[in-house]
Amino acid sequence: MKHYTEHEVIYNFVKLYLKAQKLQYSKKEIPQHGLLISKGILYEVKENKNDLEFEKDSINLQKVVLEVAENKLKTSLPKDVSKAFKFIDDFEDLLKKEYDCERVINSFSTLIMGLRGYVLLTLYNRGVDVKSFILNIDAEKRGYSLAYLEEVFFNYLIHYDYSEEEFFEIFLRLWNDNQRNYSVRKGLCKLPSKDLTKSKELLKYANQKIENLEMLSELLIGLYNEGETSILKQIYTIKGKDNILFLHILSRINFKNAEDVDESFTQLGELAYQDILLARQQSLLLSNIIKNRNSTKNIKESAFKYWQEFLKNGENEILEQVFRDIYFLNGYEKEKYDLLHIYLNKTKNFIVIKDFFSYSFHDPAYVFDIMMRFYNAKPDYRFSMELFENGIRHFWNTNQDETEKLILDLFKHGNTLGVLGVKTIFTAYLGIFQVDLTKLKKVEHQVTAIDSICRHPHSFDKLLPLILPLRNSKFNDVRNHLQKNLAFKVFKTYHQSLYEQIKDMLGNGKEDKDFLEPIKNALDDYEKLKELKESIDDLNPFQNERHLMDLYHRLKREAQAKMMRSINQGTFMQMAKNTIIVRGNSWMIREGEITPLNRIESKIQIDGDSYLNPDLFEHKLNVSK
């Protein structure tokens, strides 16, 4: 086995990344992963130790990446910061072209972000005054290349030989620049994870120099999250000076033990039902406590009760903020569902149901429960599925077995909910949900499914594959009921087209032929009746409604004449006058090119009774038997 040098191992990984363009790898893909882990280039994913991710800000990695860039561009790194960042952009463009991914914006963005920070550090080590460049850059002249200047600078900040005073100056000056304030927040919060000692020294120095609690809050959050739990005492001193900022800090720290959770929960204070800024931070703190793995069951229950009080008593704007926090909470589905009902009772803002279940819910029972509650309040075929279809689709994609079971359960409550069952089947994004009706174990449930589907006013051709398997039901009553309903449909509504569809779906066995026979007889009866009606002139509309057709054609010719006069008067319809239809399947405007006509076609099967006698048909849909 060939022995690779350290440089060769890193270089080979860079080549692998450029080719694969992914952030995560298995250990099998990288035989020398042990060396790369020891050099801080790779690290194991917590959820799966066999998976590896790379550290984009690794100096050992980016040193080799810079070598690759210089070799590919055939030039050395410029000594000017702006030109150096343009050098990086040229390198990224070259990679996209070489690996045929020019249309993928972020193909190499993670690696390139790390390279930007490393290049700044390299220029600093070569004598360039990076600090002055960053502090004094003209915002209007920075351009795209320098868009992430502050962020990448902070990522490598611990490698700069700056004193606490210089660190403080950089953060303070950039903090006071509103356009760059966000980068400072991120930089201060992440600093303890990169160098805990320097972060503590910076906090000590800053405490002596300023009273800017908001700026220090980011550093306090970062320090606590890195295990400096004693810093909580300093955080508590902010209460009274700035309660909103105080709660903001507590809502973002990752509590390390149950004692800190309990103590912080007591700092919540009275709920602010009318102060939206304070209520916002109180709700975020409740969310943080519920999510934290060190929170006790009692504390979480108390937090949910506070949310209930917010929803019952808060102002409308506060209700929306609190509900947003509830929406984005993972897990706790029963508690979230109960809170949804409180919110709906207070606001009547039912549109939130549409996406409420499709974000972080895993159990479809909740969307079916609320759908049935709404439907039972007014059981009507015109019941709209708009509020529930997103949730049902989500569960069909993520938990299909349980969702199918709940759809089938709708056929266990008689024809009233059977109608809802069919409407639910049609909420699929394309087509219908392919539920297995043979999983219904009782004869009355299978019969309800057949009745509900056969009563549906349209798209029977899509539903037919769902009920045909019931011809093999172990219950004779079900088989006979299906046969009877299909024969009725063939005779009364869909005739030859339905018969042919059924015939195509059946096999050539004796049982299927026996099943088809009465359906064929129904078609024969229809043909005989049709022939009889056609022989009676009084029933022939071509004979007894001729005067109406003559009137229709006269009115049509009159309307066309009016339209032509309108065209001649110079309306926008002149374009139609100058449009020529060529051979009936193409068209041409004036002297332009001949263009083919596009064919757009949509078909749907509709039960004839739904338009022959719509009132009676809808009444039958809405009766339970």
XYZ file of C-alpha atoms in Angstrom, residues 165-573:
409
model
C -7.460 46.395 23.336
C -7.215 45.866 19.565
C -9.859 43.145 19.661
C -12.145 45.496 21.549
C -11.513 48.374 19.143
C -12.408 46.207 16.136
C -15.638 44.938 17.647
C -16.713 48.326 19.009
C -16.127 50.284 15.800
C -17.875 47.727 13.654
C -20.700 47.455 16.195
C -21.384 51.178 15.812
C -21.706 50.738 12.042
C -25.322 49.656 11.516
C -24.525 48.054 8.170
C -21.944 45.755 9.770
C -23.543 45.257 13.170
C -24.900 41.805 12.332
C -21.435 40.431 11.519
C -20.188 41.638 14.901
C -23.036 39.843 16.671
C -22.129 36.571 14.976
C -18.428 37.102 15.541
C -18.782 37.797 19.269
C -21.159 34.887 19.820
C -18.876 32.408 17.993
C -15.611 33.683 19.493
C -15.778 31.547 22.684
C -16.132 28.360 20.604
C -12.845 29.212 18.890
C -10.829 30.510 21.853
C -12.391 30.468 25.320
C -9.421 32.131 27.040
C -9.273 35.098 24.675
C -13.036 35.513 24.961
C -12.889 35.712 28.755
C -10.031 38.208 28.560
C -11.990 40.311 26.077
C -15.066 40.296 28.342
C -12.968 41.365 31.323
C -11.472 44.224 29.323
C -14.847 45.275 27.870
C -16.501 45.342 31.317
C -14.030 48.034 32.323
C -14.451 50.141 29.195
C -18.124 50.264 28.194
C -21.643 49.907 29.459
C -22.992 48.662 26.122
C -24.988 45.743 27.466
C -26.330 44.750 24.045
C -22.853 44.307 22.585
C -21.660 42.344 25.618
C -24.768 40.138 25.496
C -23.487 38.291 22.417
C -20.234 37.448 24.176
C -22.094 36.379 27.324
C -24.280 34.008 25.293
C -21.261 32.490 23.569
C -19.368 32.022 26.842
C -22.274 30.292 28.604
C -22.906 28.016 25.640
C -19.258 26.925 25.768
C -19.647 25.765 29.365
C -18.874 28.912 31.373
C -22.033 28.513 33.459
C -20.766 30.903 36.139
C -21.309 33.724 33.656
C -25.040 33.391 34.399
C -24.496 35.547 37.496
C -23.362 38.458 35.327
C -26.313 37.870 33.011
C -28.722 38.171 35.950
C -27.303 41.612 36.782
C -28.760 42.924 33.509
C -32.297 42.447 34.839
C -33.657 45.792 35.907
C -31.274 47.655 33.615
C -32.768 46.251 30.408
C -35.407 43.560 30.931
C -35.973 42.959 27.226
C -32.257 42.376 26.605
C -32.074 40.214 29.743
C -34.824 37.897 28.506
C -33.313 37.962 25.017
C -30.082 36.506 26.417
C -31.875 33.807 28.417
C -33.902 32.829 25.350
C -30.709 32.083 23.390
C -28.482 30.262 25.836
C -28.322 26.477 25.882
C -28.986 25.691 29.543
C -26.414 23.222 30.837
C -28.307 21.941 33.879
C -31.769 21.805 35.444
C -30.833 24.326 38.143
C -30.075 27.013 35.568
C -33.355 26.247 33.791
C -35.355 26.556 37.015
C -33.635 29.780 38.027
C -34.100 31.345 34.600
C -37.765 30.347 34.519
C -38.347 32.336 37.706
C -36.912 35.408 35.951
C -39.787 35.449 33.453
C -41.873 37.884 35.493
C -45.513 38.741 34.879
C -46.685 38.057 31.355
C -46.787 41.190 29.212
C -50.190 41.028 27.529
C -49.867 44.495 25.995
C -46.112 45.114 25.620
C -45.221 43.374 22.360
C -41.427 43.708 22.711
C -41.369 42.244 26.217
C -43.948 39.580 25.351
C -41.848 38.551 22.356
C -38.826 37.787 24.541
C -40.946 36.071 27.193
C -42.382 33.748 24.553
C -38.922 33.006 23.128
C -37.684 32.140 26.623
C -40.633 29.764 27.096
C -39.768 28.124 23.787
C -36.101 27.817 24.774
C -37.011 26.197 28.100
C -39.400 23.705 26.473
C -36.761 22.695 23.904
C -33.959 22.275 26.429
C -33.152 18.661 27.339
C -32.377 19.645 30.949
C -35.857 21.061 31.580
C -38.001 18.987 33.923
C -41.497 17.812 33.039
C -43.036 20.217 35.557
C -41.155 23.187 34.144
C -42.271 22.339 30.605
C -45.889 21.973 31.711
C -45.688 25.371 33.390
C -44.202 26.888 30.238
C -47.086 25.549 28.138
C -49.559 27.008 30.648
C -47.919 30.420 30.218
C -48.374 30.093 26.460
C -52.047 29.289 27.066
C -52.392 32.480 29.109
C -50.730 34.482 26.338
C -53.175 33.120 23.766
C -56.199 33.745 25.980
C -55.320 37.254 27.159
C -52.740 38.792 24.815
C -53.280 41.552 22.275
C -53.710 40.443 18.650
C -50.160 41.315 17.616
C -48.781 39.429 20.613
C -50.974 36.430 19.778
C -49.390 36.223 16.329
C -45.855 36.354 17.758
C -46.599 33.673 20.341
C -48.333 31.452 17.802
C -45.311 31.738 15.518
C -43.094 30.350 18.305
C -45.558 27.506 18.848
C -45.602 26.742 15.121
C -41.817 26.353 14.917
C -41.571 24.137 18.005
C -40.537 20.580 17.150
C -42.296 17.736 18.955
C -44.923 18.217 21.683
C -47.679 17.637 19.126
C -50.497 17.135 21.654
C -49.613 20.374 23.450
C -49.305 22.289 20.175
C -52.663 20.962 18.998
C -54.359 22.093 22.209
C -52.784 25.541 21.824
C -54.030 25.705 18.236
C -57.628 25.333 19.449
C -57.156 28.140 21.977
C -55.709 30.368 19.255
C -58.555 29.582 16.836
C -61.224 30.212 19.468
C -59.699 33.618 20.176
C -58.816 34.827 16.673
C -61.043 32.838 14.257
C -58.017 32.973 11.946
C -58.632 29.509 10.497
C -56.244 29.961 7.575
C -53.321 29.018 9.882
C -54.559 25.407 9.814
C -53.434 25.182 6.193
C -49.722 24.921 7.035
C -49.802 24.209 10.764
C -49.445 20.429 10.459
C -47.033 20.306 7.528
C -44.000 21.755 9.333
C -43.021 19.561 12.265
C -45.903 17.145 12.921
C -45.420 13.386 12.517
C -48.788 12.036 13.731
C -51.592 12.576 11.172
C -54.310 11.985 13.789
C -54.412 15.690 14.663
C -55.190 17.019 11.186
C -57.878 14.349 10.757
C -59.375 15.214 14.130
C -59.738 18.916 13.370
C -60.962 18.178 9.836
C -63.721 15.921 11.202
C -64.678 18.549 13.789
C -65.123 21.146 11.054
C -67.006 18.702 8.824
C -69.339 17.496 11.576
C -70.295 21.110 12.285
C -71.706 21.279 8.743
C -71.670 17.902 6.969
C -72.042 18.975 3.378
C -70.532 17.761 0.116
C -69.418 21.332 -0.623
C -67.165 21.196 2.449
C -63.824 22.738 1.421
C -60.634 20.715 1.911
C -58.395 23.740 1.366
C -57.385 24.069 5.022
C -56.411 20.419 5.378
C -54.958 19.264 2.057
C -51.382 20.442 2.760
C -51.306 18.605 6.067
C -52.778 15.415 4.595
C -50.264 15.448 1.727
C -47.437 15.982 4.211
C -48.481 12.971 6.276
C -49.025 10.800 3.201
C -45.411 11.514 2.240
C -43.970 11.039 5.738
C -46.280 8.533 7.459
C -48.268 6.823 4.721
C -49.408 3.728 6.643
C -50.981 5.702 9.473
C -52.487 8.240 7.072
C -54.059 5.463 5.000
C -55.514 3.935 8.178
C -57.124 7.254 9.125
C -58.587 7.694 5.640
C -60.075 4.195 5.830
C -61.469 4.974 9.292
C -63.674 7.634 7.683
C -65.621 4.837 5.978
C -66.357 3.248 9.356
C -68.815 5.968 10.388
C -71.502 5.614 7.740
C -72.110 7.534 4.537
C -71.859 10.956 6.175
C -68.141 10.650 6.822
C -67.794 8.380 3.794
C -68.293 11.465 1.626
C -65.440 13.103 3.533
C -63.336 9.990 2.975
C -63.665 10.323 -0.800
C -62.889 14.049 -0.665
C -59.788 13.234 1.378
C -58.658 10.714 -1.230
C -58.794 13.534 -3.789
C -56.477 15.840 -1.804
C -53.426 14.208 -3.402
C -51.275 16.676 -5.326
C -51.744 14.746 -8.568
C -54.436 12.113 -8.988
C -55.693 10.414 -5.831
C -54.294 8.622 -2.793
C -54.099 4.913 -3.585
C -55.726 3.539 -0.438
C -56.389 -0.192 -0.092
C -60.097 -0.631 0.666
C -59.615 -4.368 1.256
C -58.012 -3.410 4.584
C -61.511 -2.570 5.845
C -62.413 -5.677 7.841
C -66.202 -5.406 8.205
C -68.858 -5.827 5.547
C -70.650 -2.584 6.440
C -67.409 -0.603 6.142
C -66.655 -1.978 2.681
C -70.239 -1.302 1.601
C -69.950 2.289 2.862
C -66.769 2.747 0.823
C -68.532 1.461 -2.318
C -71.569 3.696 -1.746
C -69.474 6.785 -1.034
C -67.322 6.337 -4.127
C -70.251 5.528 -6.420
C -72.097 8.642 -5.235
C -69.148 10.898 -6.029
C -70.114 13.229 -8.905
C -66.908 13.175 -10.924
C -63.654 11.361 -11.768
C -65.161 7.913 -11.333
C -62.502 6.569 -13.706
C -59.855 7.451 -11.096
C -61.807 5.905 -8.237
C -62.675 2.683 -10.038
C -59.258 1.032 -9.380
C -59.877 1.538 -5.641
C -63.183 -0.345 -5.462
C -62.623 -3.072 -8.056
C -60.398 -5.132 -5.689
C -63.482 -5.489 -3.464
C -64.877 -7.944 -6.056
C -62.561 -10.413 -4.288
C -63.928 -9.550 -0.845
C -64.586 -12.504 1.448
C -68.105 -11.119 1.977
C -70.745 -12.139 -0.596
C -72.822 -9.070 0.269
C -69.907 -6.800 -0.649
C -69.302 -8.514 -3.983
C -72.984 -8.377 -4.886
C -73.255 -4.749 -3.764
C -70.276 -3.718 -5.882
C -71.618 -5.606 -8.893
C -75.034 -3.986 -8.500
C -73.605 -0.458 -8.188
C -71.294 -0.818 -11.173
C -74.133 -2.199 -13.289
C -76.280 0.781 -12.283
C -73.458 3.190 -13.206
C -73.078 1.560 -16.611
C -76.822 1.659 -17.292
C -77.567 5.113 -15.885
C -74.455 7.242 -16.304
C -71.210 6.161 -17.967
C -72.403 3.403 -20.339
C -69.884 1.949 -22.800
C -66.851 3.892 -21.508
C -67.195 2.537 -17.960
C -67.897 -0.987 -19.150
C -64.731 -0.984 -21.279
C -62.695 0.378 -18.376
C -63.973 -2.345 -16.026
C -63.373 -5.015 -18.641
C -59.767 -3.849 -19.172
C -59.064 -4.043 -15.433
C -60.404 -7.554 -14.985
C -58.627 -10.781 -15.779
C -59.695 -13.683 -17.966
C -60.534 -16.029 -15.085
C -63.986 -17.497 -14.555
C -64.669 -15.420 -11.421
C -63.956 -12.159 -13.239
C -66.059 -13.206 -16.224
C -68.946 -14.086 -13.904
C -68.513 -10.728 -12.145
C -68.633 -8.872 -15.473
C -71.730 -10.639 -16.857
C -74.479 -8.597 -15.083
C -72.549 -5.408 -15.895
C -72.576 -6.419 -19.581
C -76.300 -7.115 -19.275
C -76.784 -3.581 -17.895
C -74.981 -2.171 -20.947
C -77.198 -4.242 -23.261
C -80.295 -2.943 -21.461
C -79.040 0.623 -21.918
C -78.476 0.084 -25.653
C -82.012 -1.327 -26.028
C -83.494 1.621 -24.141
C -81.460 4.052 -26.220
C -82.663 2.417 -29.429
C -86.251 2.589 -28.217
C -86.021 6.285 -27.344
C -84.418 7.106 -30.689
C -87.362 5.482 -32.464
C -89.833 7.881 -30.823
C -89.741 11.292 -32.545
C -91.356 13.013 -29.566
C -88.268 12.153 -27.537
C -85.843 13.232 -30.275
C -84.563 16.790 -29.651
C -83.555 17.115 -33.306
C -87.230 16.844 -34.191
C -89.124 18.583 -31.400
C -86.585 21.331 -30.672
C -85.710 22.314 -34.256
C -87.268 25.776 -33.871
C -84.993 26.440 -30.886
C -81.925 25.443 -32.886
C -82.975 27.731 -35.754
C -83.305 30.604 -33.292
C -79.878 29.814 -31.868
C -78.220 29.958 -35.310
C -79.931 33.257 -36.187
C -78.706 34.832 -32.943
C -75.236 33.432 -33.552
C -75.045 34.996 -37.041
C -76.302 38.299 -35.639
C -73.594 38.281 -32.926
C -70.919 37.542 -35.516
C -72.066 40.451 -37.676
C -71.870 42.813 -34.685
C -68.371 41.564 -33.911
C -67.147 42.235 -37.473
C -68.520 45.784 -37.338
C -66.663 46.272 -34.049
C -63.436 45.055 -35.666
C -63.805 47.492 -38.552
C -64.148 50.355 -36.073
C -60.518 49.870 -34.951
C -60.775 48.017 -31.643
C -58.135 45.702 -30.239
C -59.931 42.906 -32.071
